[in-house]
Backbone as JSON Lines, residues from 0, in Angstrom:
{"i":0,"aa":"M","n":[5.24,-9.81,-25.83],"ca":[5.12,-10.67,-24.66],"c":[3.72,-11.26,-24.67]}
{"i":1,"aa":"D","n":[3.63,-12.57,-24.43],"ca":[2.3,-13.18,-24.48],"c":[1.47,-12.78,-23.26]}
{"i":2,"aa":"K","n":[0.15,-12.96,-23.37],"ca":[-0.78,-12.48,-22.34],"c":[-0.54,-13.12,-20.98]}
{"i":3,"aa":"K","n":[-0.23,-14.41,-20.97],"ca":[0.0,-15.11,-19.7],"c":[1.21,-14.52,-18.99]}
{"i":4,"aa":"I","n":[2.32,-14.36,-19.7],"ca":[3.54,-13.8,-19.09],"c":[3.28,-12.36,-18.64]}
{"i":5,"aa":"T","n":[2.58,-11.59,-19.45],"ca":[2.27,-10.2,-19.08],"c":[1.46,-10.15,-17.79]}
{"i":6,"aa":"Y","n":[0.43,-10.99,-17.69],"ca":[-0.4,-11.03,-16.49],"c":[0.44,-11.42,-15.27]}
{"i":7,"aa":"L","n":[1.23,-12.49,-15.38],"ca":[2.03,-12.96,-14.25],"c":[3.09,-11.93,-13.86]}
{"i":8,"aa":"L","n":[3.69,-11.3,-14.83],"ca":[4.68,-10.27,-14.55],"c":[4.04,-9.1,-13.81]}
{"i":9,"aa":"H","n":[2.89,-8.66,-14.25],"ca":[2.19,-7.57,-13.57],"c":[1.85,-7.93,-12.13]}
{"i":10,"aa":"K","n":[1.41,-9.17,-11.88],"ca":[1.09,-9.59,-10.51],"c":[2.36,-9.6,-9.65]}
{"i":11,"aa":"A","n":[3.46,-10.07,-10.2],"ca":[4.72,-10.1,-9.45],"c":[5.2,-8.69,-9.14]}
{"i":12,"aa":"I","n":[5.1,-7.8,-10.11],"ca":[5.49,-6.41,-9.89],"c":[4.6,-5.76,-8.84]}
{"i":13,"aa":"E","n":[3.3,-5.94,-8.97],"ca":[2.36,-5.4,-7.98],"c":[2.69,-5.92,-6.58]}
{"i":14,"aa":"A","n":[2.96,-7.21,-6.49],"ca":[3.26,-7.83,-5.19],"c":[4.57,-7.29,-4.62]}
{"i":15,"aa":"A","n":[5.59,-7.16,-5.45],"ca":[6.89,-6.67,-4.97],"c":[6.79,-5.24,-4.45]}
{"i":16,"aa":"I","n":[6.11,-4.39,-5.19],"ca":[5.96,-2.99,-4.77],"c":[5.13,-2.9,-3.49]}
{"i":17,"aa":"S","n":[4.07,-3.66,-3.43],"ca":[3.22,-3.66,-2.22],"c":[3.99,-4.18,-1.02]}
{"i":18,"aa":"G","n":[4.77,-5.23,-1.21],"ca":[5.61,-5.74,-0.14],"c":[6.64,-4.71,0.29]}
{"i":19,"aa":"G","n":[7.21,-4.01,-0.68],"ca":[8.18,-2.95,-0.38],"c":[7.56,-1.81,0.41]}
{"i":20,"aa":"Q","n":[6.32,-1.49,0.11],"ca":[5.63,-0.44,0.87],"c":[5.45,-0.85,2.33]}
{"i":21,"aa":"E","n":[5.11,-2.12,2.56],"ca":[4.99,-2.63,3.93],"c":[6.33,-2.5,4.66]}
{"i":22,"aa":"I","n":[7.4,-2.84,3.97],"ca":[8.74,-2.76,4.56],"c":[9.06,-1.31,4.94]}
{"i":23,"aa":"M","n":[8.8,-0.38,4.03],"ca":[9.14,1.02,4.28],"c":[8.31,1.63,5.4]}
{"i":24,"aa":"N","n":[7.09,1.15,5.6],"ca":[6.28,1.63,6.72],"c":[6.96,1.32,8.05]}
{"i":25,"aa":"I","n":[7.61,0.18,8.13],"ca":[8.32,-0.22,9.35],"c":[9.7,0.44,9.41]}
{"i":26,"aa":"Y","n":[10.37,0.52,8.26],"ca":[11.73,1.06,8.17],"c":[11.8,2.5,8.67]}
{"i":27,"aa":"S","n":[10.75,3.25,8.45],"ca":[10.75,4.66,8.87],"c":[10.62,4.82,10.38]}
{"i":28,"aa":"G","n":[10.28,3.74,11.09],"ca":[10.17,3.8,12.55],"c":[11.44,3.33,13.23]}
{"i":29,"aa":"D","n":[11.36,3.17,14.54],"ca":[12.52,2.75,15.31],"c":[12.42,1.32,15.83]}
{"i":30,"aa":"E","n":[11.24,0.73,15.79],"ca":[11.03,-0.58,16.4],"c":[10.78,-1.63,15.32]}
{"i":31,"aa":"F","n":[11.63,-2.67,15.29],"ca":[11.51,-3.72,14.28],"c":[10.99,-5.03,14.84]}
{"i":32,"aa":"N","n":[10.88,-5.16,16.17],"ca":[10.46,-6.42,16.79],"c":[11.27,-7.59,16.24]}
{"i":33,"aa":"I","n":[12.57,-7.57,16.47],"ca":[13.48,-8.59,15.94],"c":[13.3,-9.91,16.69]}
{"i":34,"aa":"E","n":[13.09,-10.97,15.92],"ca":[13.04,-12.34,16.44],"c":[14.12,-13.12,15.69]}
{"i":35,"aa":"Y","n":[14.36,-14.36,16.12],"ca":[15.36,-15.19,15.46],"c":[14.76,-16.54,15.09]}
{"i":36,"aa":"K","n":[15.06,-16.96,13.86],"ca":[14.57,-18.24,13.36],"c":[15.46,-19.36,13.92]}
{"i":37,"aa":"E","n":[15.09,-20.6,13.6],"ca":[15.87,-21.76,14.04],"c":[17.32,-21.68,13.59]}
{"i":38,"aa":"D","n":[17.56,-21.12,12.41],"ca":[18.92,-21.02,11.89],"c":[19.66,-19.78,12.43]}
{"i":39,"aa":"H","n":[19.06,-19.11,13.4],"ca":[19.61,-17.93,14.07],"c":[19.62,-16.68,13.2]}
{"i":40,"aa":"S","n":[18.96,-16.72,12.05],"ca":[18.86,-15.52,11.22],"c":[17.7,-14.67,11.75]}
{"i":41,"aa":"P","n":[17.85,-13.35,11.66],"ca":[16.81,-12.47,12.18],"c":[15.59,-12.4,11.27]}
{"i":42,"aa":"V","n":[14.47,-12.12,11.88],"ca":[13.23,-11.87,11.15],"c":[12.53,-10.74,11.88]}
{"i":43,"aa":"T","n":[11.93,-9.83,11.13],"ca":[11.27,-8.67,11.72],"c":[9.81,-8.64,11.31]}
{"i":44,"aa":"I","n":[9.08,-7.74,11.91],"ca":[7.68,-7.55,11.53],"c":[7.6,-7.11,10.07]}
{"i":45,"aa":"A","n":[8.62,-6.42,9.57],"ca":[8.63,-6.0,8.16],"c":[8.68,-7.22,7.24]}
{"i":46,"aa":"D","n":[9.51,-8.23,7.59],"ca":[9.56,-9.46,6.81],"c":[8.17,-10.08,6.73]}
{"i":47,"aa":"K","n":[7.53,-10.17,7.89],"ca":[6.24,-10.84,7.99],"c":[5.13,-10.09,7.27]}
{"i":48,"aa":"L","n":[5.06,-8.77,7.45],"ca":[4.02,-7.98,6.78],"c":[4.2,-7.97,5.27]}
{"i":49,"aa":"S","n":[5.46,-7.86,4.83],"ca":[5.74,-7.9,3.4],"c":[5.3,-9.23,2.82]}
{"i":50,"aa":"S","n":[5.63,-10.32,3.51],"ca":[5.26,-11.65,3.04],"c":[3.75,-11.8,2.92]}
{"i":51,"aa":"K","n":[3.03,-11.39,3.93],"ca":[1.57,-11.51,3.92],"c":[0.97,-10.78,2.71]}
{"i":52,"aa":"K","n":[1.45,-9.55,2.46],"ca":[0.93,-8.75,1.35],"c":[1.26,-9.4,0.01]}
{"i":53,"aa":"I","n":[2.5,-9.86,-0.13],"ca":[2.93,-10.48,-1.38],"c":[2.13,-11.76,-1.65]}
{"i":54,"aa":"V","n":[2.01,-12.6,-0.65],"ca":[1.29,-13.86,-0.81],"c":[-0.17,-13.6,-1.18]}
{"i":55,"aa":"L","n":[-0.79,-12.64,-0.55],"ca":[-2.18,-12.29,-0.84],"c":[-2.35,-11.94,-2.32]}
{"i":56,"aa":"I","n":[-1.44,-11.14,-2.85],"ca":[-1.53,-10.71,-4.26],"c":[-1.22,-11.88,-5.21]}
{"i":57,"aa":"L","n":[-0.17,-12.64,-4.92],"ca":[0.22,-13.72,-5.83],"c":[-0.77,-14.87,-5.84]}
{"i":58,"aa":"K","n":[-1.51,-15.07,-4.75],"ca":[-2.52,-16.13,-4.74],"c":[-3.61,-15.9,-5.79]}
{"i":59,"aa":"E","n":[-3.79,-14.65,-6.22],"ca":[-4.77,-14.36,-7.27],"c":[-4.43,-15.07,-8.57]}
{"i":60,"aa":"T","n":[-3.16,-15.45,-8.76],"ca":[-2.74,-16.14,-9.98],"c":[-3.08,-17.63,-9.95]}
{"i":61,"aa":"E","n":[-3.48,-18.11,-8.78],"ca":[-3.78,-19.53,-8.57],"c":[-2.55,-20.41,-8.74]}
{"i":62,"aa":"I","n":[-1.37,-19.83,-8.57],"ca":[-0.11,-20.57,-8.57],"c":[0.37,-20.6,-7.12]}
{"i":63,"aa":"P","n":[0.78,-21.77,-6.61],"ca":[1.23,-21.85,-5.23],"c":[2.4,-20.9,-4.95]}
{"i":64,"aa":"V","n":[2.45,-20.42,-3.7],"ca":[3.49,-19.48,-3.28],"c":[4.32,-20.12,-2.18]}
{"i":65,"aa":"L","n":[5.63,-20.1,-2.36],"ca":[6.57,-20.57,-1.35],"c":[7.35,-19.35,-0.88]}
{"i":66,"aa":"S","n":[6.98,-18.85,0.3],"ca":[7.61,-17.65,0.84],"c":[8.47,-18.01,2.05]}
{"i":67,"aa":"E","n":[9.6,-17.36,2.17],"ca":[10.53,-17.62,3.26],"c":[9.88,-17.44,4.63]}
{"i":68,"aa":"E","n":[8.9,-16.58,4.73],"ca":[8.3,-16.28,6.03],"c":[6.97,-16.97,6.28]}
{"i":69,"aa":"E","n":[6.57,-17.86,5.4],"ca":[5.31,-18.59,5.57],"c":[5.62,-20.06,5.82]}
{"i":70,"aa":"S","n":[4.63,-20.79,6.33],"ca":[4.84,-22.23,6.53],"c":[4.94,-22.91,5.16]}
{"i":71,"aa":"I","n":[5.78,-23.92,5.1],"ca":[6.02,-24.63,3.84],"c":[5.16,-25.89,3.82]}
{"i":72,"aa":"P","n":[4.35,-26.05,2.79],"ca":[3.53,-27.27,2.71],"c":[4.41,-28.51,2.66]}
{"i":73,"aa":"D","n":[3.9,-29.61,3.16],"ca":[4.64,-30.87,3.14],"c":[4.94,-31.29,1.7]}
{"i":74,"aa":"F","n":[6.01,-32.06,1.54],"ca":[6.44,-32.49,0.21],"c":[5.36,-33.21,-0.59]}
{"i":75,"aa":"P","n":[4.58,-34.12,0.02],"ca":[3.54,-34.78,-0.79],"c":[2.59,-33.79,-1.48]}
{"i":76,"aa":"K","n":[2.36,-32.65,-0.86],"ca":[1.51,-31.63,-1.48],"c":[2.28,-30.86,-2.57]}
{"i":77,"aa":"R","n":[3.57,-30.58,-2.32],"ca":[4.37,-29.77,-3.25],"c":[4.88,-30.55,-4.46]}
{"i":78,"aa":"K","n":[5.03,-31.85,-4.33],"ca":[5.74,-32.63,-5.37],"c":[5.08,-32.58,-6.74]}
{"i":79,"aa":"D","n":[3.81,-32.32,-6.79],"ca":[3.12,-32.28,-8.07],"c":[2.92,-30.88,-8.62]}
{"i":80,"aa":"W","n":[3.45,-29.87,-7.94],"ca":[3.33,-28.51,-8.44],"c":[4.09,-28.38,-9.76]}
{"i":81,"aa":"K","n":[3.42,-27.88,-10.76],"ca":[4.07,-27.64,-12.06],"c":[4.71,-26.25,-12.11]}
{"i":82,"aa":"A","n":[4.18,-25.36,-11.27],"ca":[4.7,-23.99,-11.19],"c":[4.6,-23.53,-9.74]}
{"i":83,"aa":"L","n":[5.44,-22.58,-9.37],"ca":[5.35,-21.97,-8.05],"c":[6.06,-20.63,-8.04]}
{"i":84,"aa":"W","n":[5.57,-19.76,-7.17],"ca":[6.24,-18.5,-6.88],"c":[7.22,-18.76,-5.74]}
{"i":85,"aa":"V","n":[8.42,-18.25,-5.86],"ca":[9.43,-18.35,-4.8],"c":[9.69,-16.91,-4.34]}
{"i":86,"aa":"V","n":[9.48,-16.67,-3.03],"ca":[9.49,-15.3,-2.51],"c":[10.44,-15.14,-1.34]}
{"i":87,"aa":"D","n":[11.28,-14.12,-1.41],"ca":[11.99,-13.64,-0.23],"c":[11.46,-12.23,-0.03]}
{"i":88,"aa":"P","n":[10.53,-12.05,0.93],"ca":[9.83,-10.78,1.06],"c":[10.7,-9.62,1.57]}
{"i":89,"aa":"L","n":[11.82,-9.95,2.19],"ca":[12.77,-8.93,2.61],"c":[14.15,-9.58,2.58]}
{"i":90,"aa":"D","n":[14.78,-9.52,1.43],"ca":[16.1,-10.1,1.26],"c":[17.11,-9.09,1.77]}
{"i":91,"aa":"G","n":[17.76,-9.43,2.87],"ca":[18.7,-8.51,3.49],"c":[18.19,-7.99,4.82]}
{"i":92,"aa":"T","n":[17.59,-8.87,5.61],"ca":[17.03,-8.44,6.89],"c":[18.09,-7.82,7.79]}
{"i":93,"aa":"K","n":[19.31,-8.37,7.78],"ca":[20.39,-7.79,8.61],"c":[20.69,-6.36,8.17]}
{"i":94,"aa":"E","n":[20.66,-6.12,6.88],"ca":[20.92,-4.78,6.36],"c":[19.75,-3.85,6.7]}
{"i":95,"aa":"F","n":[18.54,-4.39,6.65],"ca":[17.34,-3.63,7.05],"c":[17.49,-3.17,8.5]}
{"i":96,"aa":"I","n":[17.9,-4.08,9.37],"ca":[18.06,-3.77,10.8],"c":[19.14,-2.7,10.99]}
{"i":97,"aa":"K","n":[20.21,-2.79,10.19],"ca":[21.29,-1.79,10.28],"c":[20.88,-0.45,9.67]}
{"i":98,"aa":"K","n":[19.75,-0.45,8.98],"ca":[19.24,0.75,8.29],"c":[20.23,1.32,7.27]}
{"i":99,"aa":"N","n":[20.88,0.43,6.52],"ca":[21.82,0.91,5.5],"c":[21.22,0.89,4.1]}
{"i":100,"aa":"G","n":[19.95,0.5,3.98],"ca":[19.26,0.56,2.69],"c":[19.58,-0.56,1.72]}
{"i":101,"aa":"E","n":[20.41,-1.5,2.13],"ca":[20.85,-2.57,1.22],"c":[19.98,-3.82,1.38]}
{"i":102,"aa":"F","n":[18.74,-3.71,0.98],"ca":[17.81,-4.83,1.02],"c":[16.81,-4.68,-0.11]}
{"i":103,"aa":"C","n":[16.11,-5.76,-0.4],"ca":[15.14,-5.72,-1.5],"c":[14.07,-6.78,-1.31]}
{"i":104,"aa":"V","n":[13.11,-6.76,-2.2],"ca":[12.06,-7.78,-2.29],"c":[12.39,-8.62,-3.52]}
{"i":105,"aa":"N","n":[12.39,-9.94,-3.36],"ca":[12.67,-10.85,-4.47],"c":[11.49,-11.77,-4.71]}
{"i":106,"aa":"I","n":[11.06,-11.85,-5.96],"ca":[9.99,-12.76,-6.34],"c":[10.39,-13.44,-7.65]}
{"i":107,"aa":"G","n":[10.31,-14.76,-7.65],"ca":[10.61,-15.51,-8.86],"c":[9.48,-16.48,-9.18]}
{"i":108,"aa":"L","n":[9.3,-16.76,-10.44],"ca":[8.31,-17.74,-10.87],"c":[9.05,-18.88,-11.55]}
{"i":109,"aa":"V","n":[8.8,-20.09,-11.04],"ca":[9.41,-21.29,-11.59],"c":[8.31,-22.13,-12.21]}
{"i":110,"aa":"E","n":[8.55,-22.6,-13.44],"ca":[7.57,-23.45,-14.11],"c":[8.3,-24.64,-14.71]}
{"i":111,"aa":"N","n":[7.81,-25.84,-14.43],"ca":[8.46,-27.07,-14.89],"c":[9.94,-27.11,-14.53]}
{"i":112,"aa":"N","n":[10.22,-26.73,-13.3],"ca":[11.57,-26.75,-12.73],"c":[12.55,-25.77,-13.38]}
{"i":113,"aa":"K","n":[12.04,-24.77,-14.08],"ca":[12.9,-23.78,-14.73],"c":[12.4,-22.38,-14.37]}
{"i":114,"aa":"P","n":[13.34,-21.44,-14.14],"ca":[12.9,-20.07,-13.86],"c":[12.22,-19.47,-15.08]}
{"i":115,"aa":"L","n":[11.07,-18.86,-14.85],"ca":[10.31,-18.25,-15.93],"c":[10.47,-16.74,-15.93]}
{"i":116,"aa":"L","n":[10.34,-16.14,-14.75],"ca":[10.55,-14.69,-14.63],"c":[10.9,-14.34,-13.2]}
{"i":117,"aa":"G","n":[11.48,-13.17,-13.04],"ca":[11.85,-12.7,-11.71],"c":[11.67,-11.2,-11.59]}
{"i":118,"aa":"V","n":[11.4,-10.77,-10.36],"ca":[11.22,-9.35,-10.05],"c":[12.02,-9.04,-8.8]}
{"i":119,"aa":"L","n":[12.74,-7.95,-8.82],"ca":[13.5,-7.47,-7.67],"c":[13.14,-6.0,-7.48]}
{"i":120,"aa":"Y","n":[12.73,-5.66,-6.27],"ca":[12.34,-4.28,-5.99],"c":[13.15,-3.76,-4.81]}
{"i":121,"aa":"I","n":[13.78,-2.61,-4.99],"ca":[14.56,-1.97,-3.94],"c":[13.74,-0.77,-3.45]}
{"i":122,"aa":"P","n":[13.03,-0.92,-2.32],"ca":[12.12,0.14,-1.9],"c":[12.8,1.42,-1.42]}
{"i":123,"aa":"V","n":[14.04,1.34,-0.97],"ca":[14.74,2.55,-0.51],"c":[15.05,3.47,-1.68]}
{"i":124,"aa":"T","n":[15.42,2.89,-2.82],"ca":[15.77,3.7,-4.0],"c":[14.65,3.75,-5.03]}
{"i":125,"aa":"N","n":[13.57,3.01,-4.77],"ca":[12.44,2.94,-5.71],"c":[12.84,2.43,-7.09]}
{"i":126,"aa":"E","n":[13.76,1.46,-7.1],"ca":[14.18,0.84,-8.36],"c":[13.55,-0.55,-8.47]}
{"i":127,"aa":"L","n":[13.07,-0.86,-9.66],"ca":[12.46,-2.14,-9.95],"c":[13.21,-2.78,-11.11]}
{"i":128,"aa":"F","n":[13.57,-4.05,-10.93],"ca":[14.21,-4.82,-11.99],"c":[13.34,-6.04,-12.25]}
{"i":129,"aa":"Y","n":[13.2,-6.41,-13.51],"ca":[12.46,-7.63,-13.82],"c":[13.03,-8.24,-15.09]}
{"i":130,"aa":"G","n":[12.75,-9.51,-15.26],"ca":[13.23,-10.16,-16.47],"c":[12.86,-11.62,-16.53]}
{"i":131,"aa":"G","n":[13.22,-12.2,-17.65],"ca":[13.01,-13.62,-17.89],"c":[13.65,-13.99,-19.2]}
{"i":132,"aa":"A","n":[13.87,-15.28,-19.38],"ca":[14.55,-15.74,-20.59],"c":[13.81,-15.33,-21.86]}
{"i":133,"aa":"S","n":[12.49,-15.3,-21.8],"ca":[11.73,-14.99,-23.01],"c":[11.5,-13.49,-23.22]}
{"i":134,"aa":"I","n":[11.83,-12.67,-22.2],"ca":[11.53,-11.23,-22.32],"c":[12.74,-10.32,-22.18]}
{"i":135,"aa":"G","n":[13.85,-10.82,-21.68],"ca":[15.02,-9.98,-21.45],"c":[14.98,-9.39,-20.04]}
{"i":136,"aa":"A","n":[15.85,-8.42,-19.81],"ca":[15.96,-7.79,-18.49],"c":[15.65,-6.3,-18.6]}
{"i":137,"aa":"Y","n":[14.96,-5.77,-17.58],"ca":[14.51,-4.39,-17.6],"c":[14.66,-3.73,-16.23]}
{"i":138,"aa":"K","n":[14.69,-2.41,-16.26],"ca":[14.75,-1.61,-15.04],"c":[13.73,-0.49,-15.16]}
{"i":139,"aa":"V","n":[13.1,-0.17,-14.02],"ca":[12.19,0.96,-13.96],"c":[12.64,1.82,-12.78]}
{"i":140,"aa":"N","n":[12.84,3.1,-13.01],"ca":[13.26,4.03,-11.95],"c":[12.05,4.72,-11.34]}
{"i":141,"aa":"N","n":[12.24,5.23,-10.14],"ca":[11.23,6.05,-9.45],"c":[9.88,5.36,-9.29]}
{"i":142,"aa":"V","n":[9.91,4.1,-8.87],"ca":[8.68,3.33,-8.68],"c":[8.24,3.46,-7.22]}
{"i":143,"aa":"T","n":[7.16,4.15,-7.01],"ca":[6.65,4.3,-5.64],"c":[5.31,3.61,-5.44]}
{"i":144,"aa":"K","n":[4.64,3.32,-6.55],"ca":[3.39,2.57,-6.46],"c":[3.16,1.83,-7.77]}
{"i":145,"aa":"Y","n":[2.34,0.81,-7.69],"ca":[2.05,0.0,-8.87],"c":[0.99,0.69,-9.74]}
{"i":146,"aa":"N","n":[1.21,0.62,-11.04],"ca":[0.17,1.01,-12.0],"c":[0.35,0.14,-13.24]}
{"i":147,"aa":"K","n":[-0.7,0.0,-14.0],"ca":[-0.7,-0.92,-15.14],"c":[0.24,-0.49,-16.27]}
{"i":148,"aa":"S","n":[0.65,0.77,-16.27],"ca":[1.55,1.22,-17.35],"c":[3.02,1.14,-16.96]}
{"i":149,"aa":"I","n":[3.31,0.49,-15.87],"ca":[4.68,0.45,-15.37],"c":[5.66,-0.19,-16.37]}
{"i":150,"aa":"I","n":[5.21,-1.2,-17.09],"ca":[6.09,-1.87,-18.05],"c":[6.47,-0.94,-19.19]}
{"i":151,"aa":"E","n":[5.56,-0.04,-19.56],"ca":[5.86,0.89,-20.66],"c":[6.99,1.86,-20.3]}
{"i":152,"aa":"S","n":[7.22,2.09,-19.01],"ca":[8.28,3.02,-18.61],"c":[9.6,2.29,-18.32]}
{"i":153,"aa":"S","n":[9.67,1.01,-18.7],"ca":[10.86,0.21,-18.46],"c":[11.99,0.56,-19.41]}
{"i":154,"aa":"I","n":[13.19,0.39,-18.92],"ca":[14.4,0.56,-19.72],"c":[14.99,-0.82,-19.94]}
{"i":155,"aa":"K","n":[15.15,-1.23,-21.18],"ca":[15.76,-2.53,-21.46],"c":[17.24,-2.45,-21.1]}
{"i":156,"aa":"L","n":[17.65,-3.41,-20.3],"ca":[19.05,-3.41,-19.86],"c":[19.92,-4.01,-20.95]}
{"i":157,"aa":"P","n":[21.05,-3.39,-21.19],"ca":[21.96,-3.92,-22.21],"c":[22.72,-5.12,-21.66]}
{"i":158,"aa":"H","n":[23.17,-5.93,-22.57],"ca":[24.01,-7.06,-22.21],"c":[25.44,-6.67,-22.56]}
{"i":159,"aa":"H","n":[26.29,-6.67,-21.58],"ca":[27.7,-6.36,-21.8],"c":[28.52,-7.61,-21.59]}
{"i":160,"aa":"S","n":[29.39,-7.89,-22.5],"ca":[30.27,-9.04,-22.35],"c":[31.64,-8.55,-21.88]}
{"i":161,"aa":"N","n":[32.12,-9.15,-20.84],"ca":[33.45,-8.84,-20.32],"c":[34.39,-10.0,-20.59]}
{"i":162,"aa":"G","n":[34.2,-10.67,-21.69],"ca":[35.04,-11.82,-21.98],"c":[34.79,-12.92,-20.97]}
{"i":163,"aa":"D","n":[35.85,-13.33,-20.31],"ca":[35.73,-14.4,-19.32],"c":[35.47,-13.88,-17.92]}
{"i":164,"aa":"K","n":[35.35,-12.57,-17.74],"ca":[35.16,-12.0,-16.42],"c":[33.69,-12.11,-16.0]}
{"i":165,"aa":"I","n":[33.5,-12.41,-14.74],"ca":[32.17,-12.5,-14.17],"c":[32.12,-11.54,-12.99]}
{"i":166,"aa":"V","n":[31.06,-10.75,-12.9],"ca":[30.88,-9.84,-11.79],"c":[30.01,-10.53,-10.75]}
{"i":167,"aa":"V","n":[30.47,-10.53,-9.5],"ca":[29.75,-11.18,-8.41],"c":[29.45,-10.16,-7.34]}
{"i":168,"aa":"T","n":[28.25,-10.19,-6.81],"ca":[27.92,-9.35,-5.67],"c":[27.63,-10.26,-4.48]}
{"i":169,"aa":"A","n":[27.87,-9.73,-3.31],"ca":[27.64,-10.51,-2.09],"c":[27.23,-9.58,-0.96]}
{"i":170,"aa":"S","n":[26.51,-10.11,-0.03],"ca":[26.07,-9.35,1.13],"c":[27.23,-9.12,2.09]}
{"i":171,"aa":"R","n":[27.34,-7.92,2.61],"ca":[28.35,-7.64,3.62],"c":[28.17,-8.52,4.85]}
{"i":172,"aa":"S","n":[26.92,-8.78,5.18],"ca":[26.6,-9.55,6.39],"c":[26.87,-11.04,6.24]}
{"i":173,"aa":"H","n":[27.03,-11.51,5.03],"ca":[27.25,-12.94,4.83],"c":[28.59,-13.24,4.19]}
{"i":174,"aa":"L","n":[29.42,-12.25,4.03],"ca":[30.72,-12.43,3.4],"c":[31.68,-13.06,4.39]}
{"i":175,"aa":"D","n":[32.22,-14.23,4.02],"ca":[33.16,-14.91,4.89],"c":[34.39,-15.33,4.07]}
{"i":176,"aa":"C","n":[35.38,-15.88,4.74],"ca":[36.62,-16.27,4.07],"c":[36.39,-17.29,2.97]}
{"i":177,"aa":"E","n":[35.45,-18.21,3.21],"ca":[35.16,-19.24,2.21],"c":[34.58,-18.61,0.94]}
{"i":178,"aa":"S","n":[33.69,-17.63,1.1],"ca":[33.11,-16.95,-0.07],"c":[34.18,-16.17,-0.82]}
{"i":179,"aa":"I","n":[35.01,-15.45,-0.09],"ca":[36.08,-14.68,-0.75],"c":[36.99,-15.58,-1.53]}
{"i":180,"aa":"A","n":[37.38,-16.73,-0.95],"ca":[38.23,-17.69,-1.65],"c":[37.54,-18.21,-2.9]}
{"i":181,"aa":"F","n":[36.25,-18.47,-2.82],"ca":[35.5,-18.97,-3.97],"c":[35.47,-17.92,-5.08]}
{"i":182,"aa":"F","n":[35.27,-16.65,-4.73],"ca":[35.2,-15.58,-5.73],"c":[36.52,-15.38,-6.44]}
{"i":183,"aa":"N","n":[37.6,-15.59,-5.72],"ca":[38.93,-15.41,-6.32],"c":[39.28,-16.64,-7.14]}
C-alpha cells in the first residue's frame, strides 16, 4: 500500500474509532436529547459529538470533510474539490435510539469523483471494516481504541461469488414496500 493511502486510511480509522467512542459514551446513558431535522429524521447528541470528533481528526489530512451533521459549504466552494471525505457519524440513529446495537460510523474518501477508500466501525461489537479498490477489503475484530498497528491485525476478507445472486442488507427502520419490491 502506498504511503498516501496508508496515511489516509489510518486517519479514517482513527476518526471512525474516536467517533464510535463518543457514541458509546452517550449510548451507555439514558438521555439522548433527540431532535428532528427538516426531513423529520432524528438526530442526537451522539450524532453531533461523533461528527465533531471525526471532522477534527480528518481535517488534519487537509482534505475537505462533508459530514451529515455539519453545515454544508455552498456549491461554488465545493465544485472545485478534487477530493473529499464523506461522513455519516452515526449511521442508524433510529436503531441507536432503540438501543438495538444496529448502527455504525461510516467514512468514505472520494477522489476525482471516484471512491478511494472506506471505513465502517461498529462500536457495539468493536468490529472495524475497511477497504478500497486498490487495497481490497479487511476486517479487524476487538477494536476498542486506535493504534498504529491496527492494520497489521486485519483479516483480508475473501471474495465469494454466488453466481448471479446478490446479497442486500437494509435497515429495519427504513424498510418499506417499495424497497421490498425492488429487492425481489
